[in-house]
mmCIF file of C-alpha atoms in Angstrom:
data_model
loop_
_atom_site.group_PDB
_atom_site.id
_atom_site.type_symbol
_atom_site.label_atom_id
_atom_site.label_comp_id
_atom_site.label_asym_id
_atom_site.label_seq_id
_atom_site.Cartn_x
_atom_site.Cartn_y
_atom_site.Cartn_z
ATOM 1 C CA MET A 1 67.781 104.229 98.264
ATOM 2 C CA LEU A 2 68.671 104.293 101.945
ATOM 3 C CA GLY A 3 69.981 107.526 103.397
ATOM 4 C CA ILE A 4 73.105 107.344 105.557
ATOM 5 C CA ILE A 5 73.702 109.442 108.657
ATOM 6 C CA SER A 6 77.120 108.863 110.193
ATOM 7 C CA ALA A 7 78.972 109.884 113.327
ATOM 8 C CA LYS A 8 82.513 109.274 114.488
ATOM 9 C CA VAL A 9 84.340 108.954 117.768
ATOM 10 C CA THR A 10 88.129 109.069 118.178
ATOM 11 C CA ALA A 11 90.374 109.553 121.177
ATOM 12 C CA ALA A 12 93.297 111.965 121.223
ATOM 13 C CA PRO A 13 96.491 110.299 119.956
ATOM 14 C CA GLY A 14 99.056 109.461 122.599
ATOM 15 C CA ALA A 15 101.524 106.883 123.888
ATOM 16 C CA SER A 16 98.936 104.142 123.301
ATOM 17 C CA GLY A 17 98.783 104.978 119.587
ATOM 18 C CA TRP A 18 96.248 106.728 117.386
ATOM 19 C CA ALA A 19 93.006 106.136 115.526
ATOM 20 C CA GLN A 20 91.372 108.000 112.664
ATOM 21 C CA VAL A 21 87.965 107.754 111.039
ATOM 22 C CA HIS A 22 87.597 108.455 107.358
ATOM 23 C CA GLU A 23 84.440 108.902 105.311
ATOM 24 C CA PHE A 24 84.425 109.554 101.596
ATOM 25 C CA THR A 25 81.682 110.063 99.024
ATOM 26 C CA PRO A 26 82.983 110.360 95.438
ATOM 27 C CA ASP A 27 81.915 113.376 93.376
ATOM 28 C CA ASP A 28 82.362 111.468 90.142
ATOM 29 C CA PRO A 29 79.079 109.660 89.272
ATOM 30 C CA GLU A 30 80.926 106.642 87.832
ATOM 31 C CA HIS A 31 83.082 106.244 90.959
ATOM 32 C CA MET A 32 79.938 106.596 93.074
ATOM 33 C CA ARG A 33 78.127 103.951 91.024
ATOM 34 C CA VAL A 34 80.879 101.303 91.184
ATOM 35 C CA ARG A 35 82.601 102.135 94.509
ATOM 36 C CA GLY A 36 79.908 103.901 96.563
ATOM 37 C CA ARG A 37 80.436 105.621 99.873
ATOM 38 C CA LEU A 38 83.440 104.502 101.928
ATOM 39 C CA PHE A 39 83.783 104.460 105.719
ATOM 40 C CA ALA A 40 87.012 103.380 107.407
ATOM 41 C CA VAL A 41 88.426 103.240 110.924
ATOM 42 C CA LEU A 42 92.226 102.975 111.032
ATOM 43 C CA ALA A 43 94.455 102.586 114.074
ATOM 44 C CA THR A 44 97.869 101.542 115.331
ATOM 45 C CA SER A 45 99.319 101.226 118.816
ATOM 46 C CA LYS A 46 102.610 102.595 117.516
ATOM 47 C CA ALA A 47 103.022 105.922 119.273
ATOM 48 C CA GLN A 48 104.042 108.951 117.246
ATOM 49 C CA GLU A 49 104.224 112.595 118.171
ATOM 50 C CA GLY A 50 101.853 115.291 116.931
ATOM 51 C CA ILE A 51 102.265 116.007 113.250
ATOM 52 C CA ASP A 52 103.713 112.532 112.545
ATOM 53 C CA THR A 53 100.419 110.986 113.623
ATOM 54 C CA ILE A 54 98.454 113.165 111.195
ATOM 55 C CA THR A 55 100.936 112.471 108.397
ATOM 56 C CA SER A 56 100.841 108.720 109.024
ATOM 57 C CA GLY A 57 97.058 108.720 109.064
ATOM 58 C CA ARG A 58 96.903 110.650 105.804
ATOM 59 C CA GLU A 59 99.422 108.302 104.219
ATOM 60 C CA LEU A 60 97.364 105.269 105.228
ATOM 61 C CA ILE A 61 94.102 106.836 104.032
ATOM 62 C CA GLY A 62 95.768 107.938 100.784
ATOM 63 C CA ARG A 63 96.938 104.397 100.063
ATOM 64 C CA LEU A 64 93.509 102.968 100.883
ATOM 65 C CA HIS A 65 91.951 105.435 98.421
ATOM 66 C CA GLU A 66 94.462 104.603 95.716
ATOM 67 C CA GLU A 67 93.843 100.892 96.055
ATOM 68 C CA TYR A 68 90.047 101.013 96.387
ATOM 69 C CA PHE A 69 89.156 103.781 93.939
ATOM 70 C CA GLY A 70 92.121 103.334 91.575
ATOM 71 C CA ASN A 71 90.907 100.282 89.664
ATOM 72 C CA LEU A 72 87.236 100.404 88.772
ATOM 73 C CA GLU A 73 87.285 97.046 86.983
ATOM 74 C CA ALA A 74 87.172 94.815 90.088
ATOM 75 C CA LYS A 75 83.894 94.158 91.902
ATOM 76 C CA PRO A 76 83.515 96.410 94.989
ATOM 77 C CA PHE A 77 83.720 93.469 97.405
ATOM 78 C CA ASP A 78 87.009 92.228 95.911
ATOM 79 C CA ALA A 79 88.386 95.758 95.517
ATOM 80 C CA LEU A 80 87.759 96.597 99.196
ATOM 81 C CA LYS A 81 89.198 93.322 100.489
ATOM 82 C CA ASN A 82 92.283 93.617 98.262
ATOM 83 C CA ALA A 83 92.797 97.271 99.222
ATOM 84 C CA ILE A 84 92.705 96.495 102.956
ATOM 85 C CA GLN A 85 95.000 93.477 102.530
ATOM 86 C CA LYS A 86 97.543 95.458 100.519
ATOM 87 C CA VAL A 87 97.565 98.488 102.816
ATOM 88 C CA ALA A 88 97.760 96.395 106.014
ATOM 89 C CA ASP A 89 100.675 94.381 104.581
ATOM 90 C CA GLU A 90 102.504 97.535 103.464
ATOM 91 C CA PHE A 91 102.251 99.352 106.790
ATOM 92 C CA LYS A 92 102.721 96.312 109.040
ATOM 93 C CA GLY A 93 106.476 96.353 108.412
ATOM 94 C CA GLY A 94 107.017 99.842 109.801
ATOM 95 C CA TRP A 95 104.266 99.959 112.399
ATOM 96 C CA GLY A 96 104.025 96.424 113.711
ATOM 97 C CA ASP A 97 100.255 96.485 113.952
ATOM 98 C CA VAL A 98 97.618 98.093 111.798
ATOM 99 C CA GLU A 99 93.887 97.874 112.410
ATOM 100 C CA ILE A 100 91.457 98.682 109.640
ATOM 101 C CA ALA A 101 87.694 98.238 109.562
ATOM 102 C CA ALA A 102 86.033 99.507 106.407
ATOM 103 C CA SER A 103 82.593 99.434 104.844
ATOM 104 C CA ALA A 104 81.492 100.544 101.406
ATOM 105 C CA PHE A 105 77.841 101.180 100.658
ATOM 106 C CA VAL A 106 77.388 100.458 96.958
ATOM 107 C CA ASP A 107 74.038 100.285 95.175
ATOM 108 C CA GLY A 108 72.046 99.077 98.194
ATOM 109 C CA VAL A 109 74.672 96.577 99.422
ATOM 110 C CA ILE A 110 77.135 97.046 102.248
ATOM 111 C CA PHE A 111 80.558 95.439 101.902
ATOM 112 C CA SER A 112 82.674 95.194 105.059
ATOM 113 C CA VAL A 113 86.289 94.201 105.659
ATOM 114 C CA ALA A 114 88.295 94.070 108.901
ATOM 115 C CA THR A 115 91.817 93.211 110.014
ATOM 116 C CA GLY A 116 94.159 93.634 112.977
ATOM 117 C CA GLY A 117 91.559 93.111 115.719
ATOM 118 C CA SER A 118 88.941 95.591 114.515
ATOM 119 C CA ARG A 119 85.260 94.657 114.395
ATOM 120 C CA VAL A 120 82.079 95.434 112.492
ATOM 121 C CA VAL A 121 78.825 95.146 114.464
ATOM 122 C CA ILE A 122 75.211 95.718 113.429
ATOM 123 C CA CYS A 123 72.172 96.661 115.478
ATOM 124 C CA ARG A 124 68.917 95.698 113.771
ATOM 125 C CA GLU A 125 65.511 95.991 115.452
ATOM 126 C CA GLY A 126 67.107 96.104 118.919
ATOM 127 C CA ALA A 127 69.340 93.063 118.416
ATOM 128 C CA LEU A 128 73.133 93.309 118.302
ATOM 129 C CA ALA A 129 75.171 91.005 116.050
ATOM 130 C CA THR A 130 78.865 90.862 115.182
ATOM 131 C CA ILE A 131 79.386 90.826 111.422
ATOM 132 C CA LEU A 132 83.197 90.659 111.567
ATOM 133 C CA GLU A 133 85.659 90.151 114.411
ATOM 134 C CA SER A 134 89.169 90.113 112.996
ATOM 135 C CA GLN A 135 92.504 88.908 114.292
ATOM 136 C CA SER A 136 95.606 89.317 112.122
ATOM 137 C CA GLU A 137 93.918 88.059 108.935
ATOM 138 C CA VAL A 138 91.716 90.092 106.601
ATOM 139 C CA ILE A 139 88.080 88.983 106.783
ATOM 140 C CA SER A 140 85.078 90.194 104.838
ATOM 141 C CA ALA A 141 81.293 90.040 104.604
ATOM 142 C CA SER A 142 78.466 91.650 102.667
ATOM 143 C CA GLY A 143 74.768 92.163 103.214
ATOM 144 C CA TYR A 144 71.691 94.241 102.572
ATOM 145 C CA PRO A 145 71.143 96.983 105.138
ATOM 146 C CA LYS A 146 67.605 97.886 106.190
ATOM 147 C CA GLU A 147 66.102 101.209 107.212
ATOM 148 C CA GLY A 148 66.978 101.833 110.868
ATOM 149 C CA ASP A 149 70.084 99.603 111.004
ATOM 150 C CA LEU A 150 73.044 101.014 112.914
ATOM 151 C CA ILE A 151 76.444 99.681 111.912
ATOM 152 C CA LEU A 152 79.506 100.169 114.107
ATOM 153 C CA LEU A 153 83.075 99.896 112.809
ATOM 154 C CA ALA A 154 85.541 100.089 115.686
ATOM 155 C CA THR A 155 89.021 99.245 116.917
ATOM 156 C CA LYS A 156 89.884 96.397 119.266
ATOM 157 C CA ALA A 157 90.658 98.894 122.056
ATOM 158 C CA PHE A 158 87.161 100.398 121.658
ATOM 159 C CA PHE A 159 85.564 97.019 122.421
ATOM 160 C CA GLN A 160 87.988 96.416 125.298
ATOM 161 C CA LYS A 161 87.202 99.783 126.882
ATOM 162 C CA ILE A 162 83.448 100.094 126.326
ATOM 163 C CA PRO A 163 81.209 97.421 127.866
ATOM 164 C CA LEU A 164 78.891 95.508 125.540
ATOM 165 C CA GLU A 165 75.817 96.736 127.449
ATOM 166 C CA VAL A 166 76.841 100.348 126.760
ATOM 167 C CA ILE A 167 77.430 99.557 123.074
ATOM 168 C CA LYS A 168 73.974 97.968 122.895
ATOM 169 C CA THR A 169 72.335 100.919 124.678
ATOM 170 C CA ALA A 170 74.057 103.362 122.316
ATOM 171 C CA LEU A 171 73.151 101.482 119.144
ATOM 172 C CA THR A 172 69.556 100.782 120.175
ATOM 173 C CA SER A 173 69.086 104.536 120.680
ATOM 174 C CA GLY A 174 68.352 104.537 116.937
ATOM 175 C CA SER A 175 70.505 107.599 116.280
ATOM 176 C CA THR A 176 74.146 107.794 115.203
ATOM 177 C CA GLU A 177 74.503 111.176 116.933
ATOM 178 C CA ARG A 178 73.018 109.856 120.185
ATOM 179 C CA ALA A 179 75.297 106.812 120.043
ATOM 180 C CA ALA A 180 78.341 109.072 119.609
ATOM 181 C CA GLU A 181 77.195 111.180 122.592
ATOM 182 C CA ILE A 182 77.059 108.029 124.748
ATOM 183 C CA PHE A 183 80.508 106.841 123.620
ATOM 184 C CA ASN A 184 82.346 110.188 123.763
ATOM 185 C CA PRO A 185 82.794 110.577 127.556
ATOM 186 C CA MET A 186 84.159 107.025 127.820
ATOM 187 C CA VAL A 187 86.557 107.501 124.916
ATOM 188 C CA HIS A 188 87.824 110.895 126.116
ATOM 189 C CA GLY A 189 87.625 110.171 129.849
ATOM 190 C CA GLU A 190 91.196 109.052 130.507
ATOM 191 C CA ASP A 191 94.700 108.692 129.091
ATOM 192 C CA GLY A 192 95.841 105.589 127.265
ATOM 193 C CA ASN A 193 92.932 105.540 124.821
ATOM 194 C CA GLY A 194 94.846 106.809 121.776
ATOM 195 C CA ASN A 195 93.956 103.860 119.567
ATOM 196 C CA LEU A 196 90.216 103.998 120.249
ATOM 197 C CA GLY A 197 88.160 104.895 117.230
ATOM 198 C CA ALA A 198 84.717 104.161 115.840
ATOM 199 C CA ALA A 199 82.430 105.071 112.969
ATOM 200 C CA ILE A 200 78.683 104.673 113.418
#
């Protein structure tokens, strides 16, 4: 089985909104077998102050957990897509916009879902390819990752701020930590980046 090494990059929340990265590996062997390891990047451009941002993020993550891990009957692909759809619909009313990019690594397969402008990109053997580029709809894909693949889940603002050449350089470095080191100064360099977030 492939090992996973992850890294995350998020800007400080502010007037431009907030982003959070969530990673979860179930302790329960049955949950791990049928739901695998979950990675999610969540963001909104709705500005909130301090503790409200943390609370909102936790609420969103909590709902995503409930929906994805709550019913173990559905196939992981369907469960992830339905969870993202439900959570995005629920929070859209109060927040206006919600971005979610999520991937679950289950039994050698990676399932990815995106909505709200977020994207999922893969770097394999030096080549960059977009797996998902969402708008307002919820879109999904699945595939078989290979040793050495780097997968990037990120918000729309991340792709607007960081040039494609830099993303390619970071992902072809072959290391999640190195990629995060390349992205960090650009994410934290100026104000107005609150809704920038990425999981590698």
